[in-house]
Amino acid sequence: MNVLLRQIRALHTEETITVYQAYDAGIAGPAVAAQRFVPPFKRDRMTWIKPSFLWMMYRCGYATKPGQERVLAIELTREGFAWALANACLSRDDGRPGWARRLKRSPVRIQWDPERGVRHEALPYRSIQIGLSGEAVRRYVEEWTASITDVTDRVRELREALGSRAEVSGLLPVERPYPVPADLIETIGASPG
């Protein structure tokens, strides 16, 4: 198996990891102003965070899809991110005993979807998507968020550069492998290595 098949790649520091979400202005504006998610953000539904900037671009169509016109870069504490991984369950049956029970009680869902290139082409490895619900959403909003930055202007600049066939590598965040503790590799379905 290719060790890079399922590897978390993200912009991260010693203290934080950056994830992305896209919302309409009604949710994004208040979140940036408050530096945390506030109403009309709904805590009672699952919210998906994505460490891969390009996967977020694929999902929101470079901030052109309805309800996803504002892209936010959310810096999370690494402690919070570690909690999310430790309390996660794969969305699909992983073949391990007790999967259905774990799925029902887990506040965090993990999916691995094909990573995307700048033109939305599928790449030969997977990118993690992390769904937060219940206690995980509460912690995300109240404890884990270190900062929220609106990166929509950068997204638009990138979309324009792609349209004119300009070089775009300087507009992309530098994402590198994120160290996943060995005891969580199987839990989240990451590739060993």
mmCIF file with all atom_site columns, C-alpha atoms in Angstrom:
data_model
loop_
_atom_site.group_PDB
_atom_site.id
_atom_site.type_symbol
_atom_site.label_atom_id
_atom_site.label_alt_id
_atom_site.label_comp_id
_atom_site.label_asym_id
_atom_site.label_entity_id
_atom_site.label_seq_id
_atom_site.pdbx_PDB_ins_code
_atom_site.Cartn_x
_atom_site.Cartn_y
_atom_site.Cartn_z
_atom_site.occupancy
_atom_site.B_iso_or_equiv
_atom_site.pdbx_formal_charge
_atom_site.auth_seq_id
_atom_site.auth_comp_id
_atom_site.auth_asym_id
_atom_site.auth_atom_id
_atom_site.pdbx_PDB_model_num
ATOM 1   C CA . MET A 1 1   ? 0.000   0.000  0.000   1.00 0.00 ? 1   MET A CA 1
ATOM 2   C CA . ASN A 1 2   ? 1.211   3.508  -0.822  1.00 0.00 ? 2   ASN A CA 1
ATOM 3   C CA . VAL A 1 3   ? 2.061   5.141  2.536   1.00 0.00 ? 3   VAL A CA 1
ATOM 4   C CA . LEU A 1 4   ? 0.788   8.478  1.229   1.00 0.00 ? 4   LEU A CA 1
ATOM 5   C CA . LEU A 1 5   ? -2.618  7.060  0.280   1.00 0.00 ? 5   LEU A CA 1
ATOM 6   C CA . ARG A 1 6   ? -4.292  8.397  3.438   1.00 0.00 ? 6   ARG A CA 1
ATOM 7   C CA . GLN A 1 7   ? -2.121  11.018 5.105   1.00 0.00 ? 7   GLN A CA 1
ATOM 8   C CA . ILE A 1 8   ? -3.226  14.249 6.761   1.00 0.00 ? 8   ILE A CA 1
ATOM 9   C CA . ARG A 1 9   ? -1.505  17.127 4.974   1.00 0.00 ? 9   ARG A CA 1
ATOM 10  C CA . ALA A 1 10  ? -2.140  20.582 6.419   1.00 0.00 ? 10  ALA A CA 1
ATOM 11  C CA . LEU A 1 11  ? -0.784  24.001 7.214   1.00 0.00 ? 11  LEU A CA 1
ATOM 12  C CA . HIS A 1 12  ? 0.321   23.653 10.825  1.00 0.00 ? 12  HIS A CA 1
ATOM 13  C CA . THR A 1 13  ? 2.610   25.037 13.497  1.00 0.00 ? 13  THR A CA 1
ATOM 14  C CA . GLU A 1 14  ? 3.759   23.628 16.830  1.00 0.00 ? 14  GLU A CA 1
ATOM 15  C CA . GLU A 1 15  ? 0.538   24.938 18.422  1.00 0.00 ? 15  GLU A CA 1
ATOM 16  C CA . THR A 1 16  ? -2.122  24.950 15.679  1.00 0.00 ? 16  THR A CA 1
ATOM 17  C CA . ILE A 1 17  ? -3.464  23.263 12.566  1.00 0.00 ? 17  ILE A CA 1
ATOM 18  C CA . THR A 1 18  ? -5.446  25.146 9.920   1.00 0.00 ? 18  THR A CA 1
ATOM 19  C CA . VAL A 1 19  ? -8.723  23.777 8.593   1.00 0.00 ? 19  VAL A CA 1
ATOM 20  C CA . TYR A 1 20  ? -11.133 25.297 6.080   1.00 0.00 ? 20  TYR A CA 1
ATOM 21  C CA . GLN A 1 21  ? -14.863 25.832 5.843   1.00 0.00 ? 21  GLN A CA 1
ATOM 22  C CA . ALA A 1 22  ? -17.036 27.808 3.417   1.00 0.00 ? 22  ALA A CA 1
ATOM 23  C CA . TYR A 1 23  ? -20.197 29.669 4.401   1.00 0.00 ? 23  TYR A CA 1
ATOM 24  C CA . ASP A 1 24  ? -22.428 32.483 3.266   1.00 0.00 ? 24  ASP A CA 1
ATOM 25  C CA . ALA A 1 25  ? -21.684 36.027 4.472   1.00 0.00 ? 25  ALA A CA 1
ATOM 26  C CA . GLY A 1 26  ? -24.334 35.778 7.204   1.00 0.00 ? 26  GLY A CA 1
ATOM 27  C CA . ILE A 1 27  ? -22.325 33.089 9.027   1.00 0.00 ? 27  ILE A CA 1
ATOM 28  C CA . ALA A 1 28  ? -18.790 34.017 7.927   1.00 0.00 ? 28  ALA A CA 1
ATOM 29  C CA . GLY A 1 29  ? -18.939 37.727 8.812   1.00 0.00 ? 29  GLY A CA 1
ATOM 30  C CA . PRO A 1 30  ? -20.017 37.291 12.450  1.00 0.00 ? 30  PRO A CA 1
ATOM 31  C CA . ALA A 1 31  ? -17.555 34.398 12.915  1.00 0.00 ? 31  ALA A CA 1
ATOM 32  C CA . VAL A 1 32  ? -14.600 36.491 11.724  1.00 0.00 ? 32  VAL A CA 1
ATOM 33  C CA . ALA A 1 33  ? -15.720 39.479 13.839  1.00 0.00 ? 33  ALA A CA 1
ATOM 34  C CA . ALA A 1 34  ? -16.119 37.360 16.987  1.00 0.00 ? 34  ALA A CA 1
ATOM 35  C CA . GLN A 1 35  ? -13.152 35.067 16.222  1.00 0.00 ? 35  GLN A CA 1
ATOM 36  C CA . ARG A 1 36  ? -15.402 32.120 17.015  1.00 0.00 ? 36  ARG A CA 1
ATOM 37  C CA . PHE A 1 37  ? -18.562 30.672 15.535  1.00 0.00 ? 37  PHE A CA 1
ATOM 38  C CA . VAL A 1 38  ? -21.650 32.511 16.757  1.00 0.00 ? 38  VAL A CA 1
ATOM 39  C CA . PRO A 1 39  ? -25.282 32.528 15.586  1.00 0.00 ? 39  PRO A CA 1
ATOM 40  C CA . PRO A 1 40  ? -26.522 32.112 12.948  1.00 0.00 ? 40  PRO A CA 1
ATOM 41  C CA . PHE A 1 41  ? -23.971 29.230 12.968  1.00 0.00 ? 41  PHE A CA 1
ATOM 42  C CA . LYS A 1 42  ? -25.931 26.191 14.130  1.00 0.00 ? 42  LYS A CA 1
ATOM 43  C CA . ARG A 1 43  ? -24.320 24.002 16.757  1.00 0.00 ? 43  ARG A CA 1
ATOM 44  C CA . ASP A 1 44  ? -26.971 21.296 16.493  1.00 0.00 ? 44  ASP A CA 1
ATOM 45  C CA . ARG A 1 45  ? -25.904 20.009 13.084  1.00 0.00 ? 45  ARG A CA 1
ATOM 46  C CA . MET A 1 46  ? -22.760 18.284 11.870  1.00 0.00 ? 46  MET A CA 1
ATOM 47  C CA . THR A 1 47  ? -20.103 20.665 10.597  1.00 0.00 ? 47  THR A CA 1
ATOM 48  C CA . TRP A 1 48  ? -17.295 19.420 8.320   1.00 0.00 ? 48  TRP A CA 1
ATOM 49  C CA . ILE A 1 49  ? -13.750 20.741 8.558   1.00 0.00 ? 49  ILE A CA 1
ATOM 50  C CA . LYS A 1 50  ? -11.107 20.166 5.915   1.00 0.00 ? 50  LYS A CA 1
ATOM 51  C CA . PRO A 1 51  ? -7.331  20.506 6.423   1.00 0.00 ? 51  PRO A CA 1
ATOM 52  C CA . SER A 1 52  ? -6.784  20.446 2.640   1.00 0.00 ? 52  SER A CA 1
ATOM 53  C CA . PHE A 1 53  ? -7.136  23.876 1.040   1.00 0.00 ? 53  PHE A CA 1
ATOM 54  C CA . LEU A 1 54  ? -7.527  22.410 -2.459  1.00 0.00 ? 54  LEU A CA 1
ATOM 55  C CA . TRP A 1 55  ? -10.197 19.968 -1.320  1.00 0.00 ? 55  TRP A CA 1
ATOM 56  C CA . MET A 1 56  ? -12.081 22.949 0.109   1.00 0.00 ? 56  MET A CA 1
ATOM 57  C CA . MET A 1 57  ? -11.682 24.714 -3.256  1.00 0.00 ? 57  MET A CA 1
ATOM 58  C CA . TYR A 1 58  ? -13.181 21.669 -4.954  1.00 0.00 ? 58  TYR A CA 1
ATOM 59  C CA . ARG A 1 59  ? -16.056 21.575 -2.461  1.00 0.00 ? 59  ARG A CA 1
ATOM 60  C CA . CYS A 1 60  ? -16.943 25.281 -2.701  1.00 0.00 ? 60  CYS A CA 1
ATOM 61  C CA . GLY A 1 61  ? -16.022 25.814 -6.368  1.00 0.00 ? 61  GLY A CA 1
ATOM 62  C CA . TYR A 1 62  ? -13.474 28.489 -5.464  1.00 0.00 ? 62  TYR A CA 1
ATOM 63  C CA . ALA A 1 63  ? -16.135 30.354 -3.440  1.00 0.00 ? 63  ALA A CA 1
ATOM 64  C CA . THR A 1 64  ? -18.719 30.340 -6.238  1.00 0.00 ? 64  THR A CA 1
ATOM 65  C CA . LYS A 1 65  ? -21.275 27.824 -4.941  1.00 0.00 ? 65  LYS A CA 1
ATOM 66  C CA . PRO A 1 66  ? -24.413 29.218 -3.261  1.00 0.00 ? 66  PRO A CA 1
ATOM 67  C CA . GLY A 1 67  ? -24.012 29.390 0.498   1.00 0.00 ? 67  GLY A CA 1
ATOM 68  C CA . GLN A 1 68  ? -20.244 28.875 0.193   1.00 0.00 ? 68  GLN A CA 1
ATOM 69  C CA . GLU A 1 69  ? -19.127 32.272 -1.091  1.00 0.00 ? 69  GLU A CA 1
ATOM 70  C CA . ARG A 1 70  ? -16.855 33.029 1.865   1.00 0.00 ? 70  ARG A CA 1
ATOM 71  C CA . VAL A 1 71  ? -13.928 30.751 2.693   1.00 0.00 ? 71  VAL A CA 1
ATOM 72  C CA . LEU A 1 72  ? -12.597 30.728 6.239   1.00 0.00 ? 72  LEU A CA 1
ATOM 73  C CA . ALA A 1 73  ? -9.230  29.477 7.464   1.00 0.00 ? 73  ALA A CA 1
ATOM 74  C CA . ILE A 1 74  ? -9.707  28.328 11.040  1.00 0.00 ? 74  ILE A CA 1
ATOM 75  C CA . GLU A 1 75  ? -6.654  27.767 13.209  1.00 0.00 ? 75  GLU A CA 1
ATOM 76  C CA . LEU A 1 76  ? -7.387  25.057 15.753  1.00 0.00 ? 76  LEU A CA 1
ATOM 77  C CA . THR A 1 77  ? -5.307  24.129 18.739  1.00 0.00 ? 77  THR A CA 1
ATOM 78  C CA . ARG A 1 78  ? -3.433  20.914 18.162  1.00 0.00 ? 78  ARG A CA 1
ATOM 79  C CA . GLU A 1 79  ? -4.842  19.644 21.457  1.00 0.00 ? 79  GLU A CA 1
ATOM 80  C CA . GLY A 1 80  ? -8.368  20.116 20.137  1.00 0.00 ? 80  GLY A CA 1
ATOM 81  C CA . PHE A 1 81  ? -7.529  18.473 16.834  1.00 0.00 ? 81  PHE A CA 1
ATOM 82  C CA . ALA A 1 82  ? -5.988  15.532 18.708  1.00 0.00 ? 82  ALA A CA 1
ATOM 83  C CA . TRP A 1 83  ? -9.195  15.197 20.756  1.00 0.00 ? 83  TRP A CA 1
ATOM 84  C CA . ALA A 1 84  ? -11.235 15.116 17.540  1.00 0.00 ? 84  ALA A CA 1
ATOM 85  C CA . LEU A 1 85  ? -9.062  12.356 16.069  1.00 0.00 ? 85  LEU A CA 1
ATOM 86  C CA . ALA A 1 86  ? -9.091  10.333 19.293  1.00 0.00 ? 86  ALA A CA 1
ATOM 87  C CA . ASN A 1 87  ? -12.896 10.504 19.477  1.00 0.00 ? 87  ASN A CA 1
ATOM 88  C CA . ALA A 1 88  ? -13.519 9.749  15.809  1.00 0.00 ? 88  ALA A CA 1
ATOM 89  C CA . CYS A 1 89  ? -15.095 6.903  13.918  1.00 0.00 ? 89  CYS A CA 1
ATOM 90  C CA . LEU A 1 90  ? -14.859 6.224  10.203  1.00 0.00 ? 90  LEU A CA 1
ATOM 91  C CA . SER A 1 91  ? -18.107 7.012  8.349   1.00 0.00 ? 91  SER A CA 1
ATOM 92  C CA . ARG A 1 92  ? -17.866 3.697  6.521   1.00 0.00 ? 92  ARG A CA 1
ATOM 93  C CA . ASP A 1 93  ? -17.556 0.277  8.111   1.00 0.00 ? 93  ASP A CA 1
ATOM 94  C CA . ASP A 1 94  ? -13.867 -0.292 8.796   1.00 0.00 ? 94  ASP A CA 1
ATOM 95  C CA . GLY A 1 95  ? -14.322 -4.031 9.325   1.00 0.00 ? 95  GLY A CA 1
ATOM 96  C CA . ARG A 1 96  ? -13.278 -3.796 12.971  1.00 0.00 ? 96  ARG A CA 1
ATOM 97  C CA . PRO A 1 97  ? -15.603 -5.303 15.593  1.00 0.00 ? 97  PRO A CA 1
ATOM 98  C CA . GLY A 1 98  ? -18.049 -2.821 17.100  1.00 0.00 ? 98  GLY A CA 1
ATOM 99  C CA . TRP A 1 99  ? -17.998 -0.309 14.218  1.00 0.00 ? 99  TRP A CA 1
ATOM 100 C CA . ALA A 1 100 ? -21.779 0.355  14.293  1.00 0.00 ? 100 ALA A CA 1
ATOM 101 C CA . ARG A 1 101 ? -21.679 0.941  18.068  1.00 0.00 ? 101 ARG A CA 1
ATOM 102 C CA . ARG A 1 102 ? -18.673 3.280  17.733  1.00 0.00 ? 102 ARG A CA 1
ATOM 103 C CA . LEU A 1 103 ? -20.404 5.176  14.931  1.00 0.00 ? 103 LEU A CA 1
ATOM 104 C CA . LYS A 1 104 ? -23.512 5.831  17.070  1.00 0.00 ? 104 LYS A CA 1
ATOM 105 C CA . ARG A 1 105 ? -21.604 7.142  20.073  1.00 0.00 ? 105 ARG A CA 1
ATOM 106 C CA . SER A 1 106 ? -18.822 9.071  18.322  1.00 0.00 ? 106 SER A CA 1
ATOM 107 C CA . PRO A 1 107 ? -19.150 12.874 18.018  1.00 0.00 ? 107 PRO A CA 1
ATOM 108 C CA . VAL A 1 108 ? -16.609 12.880 15.149  1.00 0.00 ? 108 VAL A CA 1
ATOM 109 C CA . ARG A 1 109 ? -16.828 11.270 11.695  1.00 0.00 ? 109 ARG A CA 1
ATOM 110 C CA . ILE A 1 110 ? -13.888 10.678 9.382   1.00 0.00 ? 110 ILE A CA 1
ATOM 111 C CA . GLN A 1 111 ? -14.054 10.316 5.607   1.00 0.00 ? 111 GLN A CA 1
ATOM 112 C CA . TRP A 1 112 ? -11.207 9.992  3.153   1.00 0.00 ? 112 TRP A CA 1
ATOM 113 C CA . ASP A 1 113 ? -12.029 11.422 -0.264  1.00 0.00 ? 113 ASP A CA 1
ATOM 114 C CA . PRO A 1 114 ? -9.816  11.761 -3.342  1.00 0.00 ? 114 PRO A CA 1
ATOM 115 C CA . GLU A 1 115 ? -7.524  14.771 -2.941  1.00 0.00 ? 115 GLU A CA 1
ATOM 116 C CA . ARG A 1 116 ? -7.929  17.417 -5.631  1.00 0.00 ? 116 ARG A CA 1
ATOM 117 C CA . GLY A 1 117 ? -5.556  19.456 -7.745  1.00 0.00 ? 117 GLY A CA 1
ATOM 118 C CA . VAL A 1 118 ? -5.939  23.141 -8.629  1.00 0.00 ? 118 VAL A CA 1
ATOM 119 C CA . ARG A 1 119 ? -8.318  22.329 -11.490 1.00 0.00 ? 119 ARG A CA 1
ATOM 120 C CA . HIS A 1 120 ? -10.391 19.926 -9.344  1.00 0.00 ? 120 HIS A CA 1
ATOM 121 C CA . GLU A 1 121 ? -8.739  16.853 -10.883 1.00 0.00 ? 121 GLU A CA 1
ATOM 122 C CA . ALA A 1 122 ? -8.725  13.815 -8.616  1.00 0.00 ? 122 ALA A CA 1
ATOM 123 C CA . LEU A 1 123 ? -5.249  12.949 -7.332  1.00 0.00 ? 123 LEU A CA 1
ATOM 124 C CA . PRO A 1 124 ? -4.087  9.397  -6.520  1.00 0.00 ? 124 PRO A CA 1
ATOM 125 C CA . TYR A 1 125 ? -4.272  9.831  -2.747  1.00 0.00 ? 125 TYR A CA 1
ATOM 126 C CA . ARG A 1 126 ? -6.928  10.710 -0.216  1.00 0.00 ? 126 ARG A CA 1
ATOM 127 C CA . SER A 1 127 ? -7.697  13.807 1.844   1.00 0.00 ? 127 SER A CA 1
ATOM 128 C CA . ILE A 1 128 ? -9.354  13.701 5.252   1.00 0.00 ? 128 ILE A CA 1
ATOM 129 C CA . GLN A 1 129 ? -12.699 15.342 5.955   1.00 0.00 ? 129 GLN A CA 1
ATOM 130 C CA . ILE A 1 130 ? -13.717 15.577 9.605   1.00 0.00 ? 130 ILE A CA 1
ATOM 131 C CA . GLY A 1 131 ? -17.364 15.878 10.648  1.00 0.00 ? 131 GLY A CA 1
ATOM 132 C CA . LEU A 1 132 ? -18.046 17.330 14.087  1.00 0.00 ? 132 LEU A CA 1
ATOM 133 C CA . SER A 1 133 ? -21.309 16.908 15.993  1.00 0.00 ? 133 SER A CA 1
ATOM 134 C CA . GLY A 1 134 ? -22.577 17.215 19.552  1.00 0.00 ? 134 GLY A CA 1
ATOM 135 C CA . GLU A 1 135 ? -19.761 17.608 22.066  1.00 0.00 ? 135 GLU A CA 1
ATOM 136 C CA . ALA A 1 136 ? -17.195 18.036 19.284  1.00 0.00 ? 136 ALA A CA 1
ATOM 137 C CA . VAL A 1 137 ? -19.033 21.078 17.859  1.00 0.00 ? 137 VAL A CA 1
ATOM 138 C CA . ARG A 1 138 ? -19.249 22.606 21.330  1.00 0.00 ? 138 ARG A CA 1
ATOM 139 C CA . ARG A 1 139 ? -15.521 22.111 21.865  1.00 0.00 ? 139 ARG A CA 1
ATOM 140 C CA . TYR A 1 140 ? -14.749 23.414 18.346  1.00 0.00 ? 140 TYR A CA 1
ATOM 141 C CA . VAL A 1 141 ? -16.658 26.628 19.016  1.00 0.00 ? 141 VAL A CA 1
ATOM 142 C CA . GLU A 1 142 ? -15.740 27.195 22.659  1.00 0.00 ? 142 GLU A CA 1
ATOM 143 C CA . GLU A 1 143 ? -12.256 25.710 23.106  1.00 0.00 ? 143 GLU A CA 1
ATOM 144 C CA . TRP A 1 144 ? -10.344 24.773 19.962  1.00 0.00 ? 144 TRP A CA 1
ATOM 145 C CA . THR A 1 145 ? -10.612 27.835 17.734  1.00 0.00 ? 145 THR A CA 1
ATOM 146 C CA . ALA A 1 146 ? -7.476  29.988 17.977  1.00 0.00 ? 146 ALA A CA 1
ATOM 147 C CA . SER A 1 147 ? -8.335  32.288 15.048  1.00 0.00 ? 147 SER A CA 1
ATOM 148 C CA . ILE A 1 148 ? -10.681 32.649 12.083  1.00 0.00 ? 148 ILE A CA 1
ATOM 149 C CA . THR A 1 149 ? -9.453  34.410 8.936   1.00 0.00 ? 149 THR A CA 1
ATOM 150 C CA . ASP A 1 150 ? -11.513 35.179 5.855   1.00 0.00 ? 150 ASP A CA 1
ATOM 151 C CA . VAL A 1 151 ? -9.358  34.038 2.908   1.00 0.00 ? 151 VAL A CA 1
ATOM 152 C CA . THR A 1 152 ? -11.992 34.705 0.223   1.00 0.00 ? 152 THR A CA 1
ATOM 153 C CA . ASP A 1 153 ? -9.940  37.430 -1.510  1.00 0.00 ? 153 ASP A CA 1
ATOM 154 C CA . ARG A 1 154 ? -7.038  34.988 -1.838  1.00 0.00 ? 154 ARG A CA 1
ATOM 155 C CA . VAL A 1 155 ? -9.427  32.372 -3.226  1.00 0.00 ? 155 VAL A CA 1
ATOM 156 C CA . ARG A 1 156 ? -10.715 34.832 -5.837  1.00 0.00 ? 156 ARG A CA 1
ATOM 157 C CA . GLU A 1 157 ? -7.154  35.790 -6.770  1.00 0.00 ? 157 GLU A CA 1
ATOM 158 C CA . LEU A 1 158 ? -6.327  32.116 -7.198  1.00 0.00 ? 158 LEU A CA 1
ATOM 159 C CA . ARG A 1 159 ? -9.450  31.534 -9.332  1.00 0.00 ? 159 ARG A CA 1
ATOM 160 C CA . GLU A 1 160 ? -8.524  34.497 -11.566 1.00 0.00 ? 160 GLU A CA 1
ATOM 161 C CA . ALA A 1 161 ? -4.923  33.282 -11.900 1.00 0.00 ? 161 ALA A CA 1
ATOM 162 C CA . LEU A 1 162 ? -6.146  29.833 -12.923 1.00 0.00 ? 162 LEU A CA 1
ATOM 163 C CA . GLY A 1 163 ? -8.452  31.418 -15.499 1.00 0.00 ? 163 GLY A CA 1
ATOM 164 C CA . SER A 1 164 ? -5.524  33.255 -17.080 1.00 0.00 ? 164 SER A CA 1
ATOM 165 C CA . ARG A 1 165 ? -3.254  30.177 -16.840 1.00 0.00 ? 165 ARG A CA 1
ATOM 166 C CA . ALA A 1 166 ? -0.852  32.048 -14.535 1.00 0.00 ? 166 ALA A CA 1
ATOM 167 C CA . GLU A 1 167 ? 1.466   30.323 -12.057 1.00 0.00 ? 167 GLU A CA 1
ATOM 168 C CA . VAL A 1 168 ? -0.495  29.706 -8.851  1.00 0.00 ? 168 VAL A CA 1
ATOM 169 C CA . SER A 1 169 ? 1.862   27.848 -6.522  1.00 0.00 ? 169 SER A CA 1
ATOM 170 C CA . GLY A 1 170 ? 2.635   31.060 -4.592  1.00 0.00 ? 170 GLY A CA 1
ATOM 171 C CA . LEU A 1 171 ? -1.059  31.462 -3.792  1.00 0.00 ? 171 LEU A CA 1
ATOM 172 C CA . LEU A 1 172 ? -1.388  28.058 -2.155  1.00 0.00 ? 172 LEU A CA 1
ATOM 173 C CA . PRO A 1 173 ? -0.754  27.367 1.526   1.00 0.00 ? 173 PRO A CA 1
ATOM 174 C CA . VAL A 1 174 ? 2.232   25.132 2.220   1.00 0.00 ? 174 VAL A CA 1
ATOM 175 C CA . GLU A 1 175 ? 0.674   21.929 3.474   1.00 0.00 ? 175 GLU A CA 1
ATOM 176 C CA . ARG A 1 176 ? 2.905   19.228 4.870   1.00 0.00 ? 176 ARG A CA 1
ATOM 177 C CA . PRO A 1 177 ? 2.327   15.888 6.596   1.00 0.00 ? 177 PRO A CA 1
ATOM 178 C CA . TYR A 1 178 ? 0.702   16.248 9.978   1.00 0.00 ? 178 TYR A CA 1
ATOM 179 C CA . PRO A 1 179 ? 2.047   13.887 12.662  1.00 0.00 ? 179 PRO A CA 1
ATOM 180 C CA . VAL A 1 180 ? -0.684  11.462 13.685  1.00 0.00 ? 180 VAL A CA 1
ATOM 181 C CA . PRO A 1 181 ? 0.034   9.536  16.892  1.00 0.00 ? 181 PRO A CA 1
ATOM 182 C CA . ALA A 1 182 ? 0.640   5.852  16.143  1.00 0.00 ? 182 ALA A CA 1
ATOM 183 C CA . ASP A 1 183 ? -2.248  4.766  18.354  1.00 0.00 ? 183 ASP A CA 1
ATOM 184 C CA . LEU A 1 184 ? -4.719  6.792  16.253  1.00 0.00 ? 184 LEU A CA 1
ATOM 185 C CA . ILE A 1 185 ? -3.673  5.638  12.775  1.00 0.00 ? 185 ILE A CA 1
ATOM 186 C CA . GLU A 1 186 ? -6.069  2.697  12.774  1.00 0.00 ? 186 GLU A CA 1
ATOM 187 C CA . THR A 1 187 ? -8.857  4.726  14.444  1.00 0.00 ? 187 THR A CA 1
ATOM 188 C CA . ILE A 1 188 ? -8.916  7.297  11.656  1.00 0.00 ? 188 ILE A CA 1
ATOM 189 C CA . GLY A 1 189 ? -8.014  4.908  8.821   1.00 0.00 ? 189 GLY A CA 1
ATOM 190 C CA . ALA A 1 190 ? -4.742  6.654  7.959   1.00 0.00 ? 190 ALA A CA 1
ATOM 191 C CA . SER A 1 191 ? -1.984  4.897  6.076   1.00 0.00 ? 191 SER A CA 1
ATOM 192 C CA . PRO A 1 192 ? 0.851   3.717  8.321   1.00 0.00 ? 192 PRO A CA 1
ATOM 193 C CA . GLY A 1 193 ? 4.201   5.380  7.924   1.00 0.00 ? 193 GLY A CA 1
#
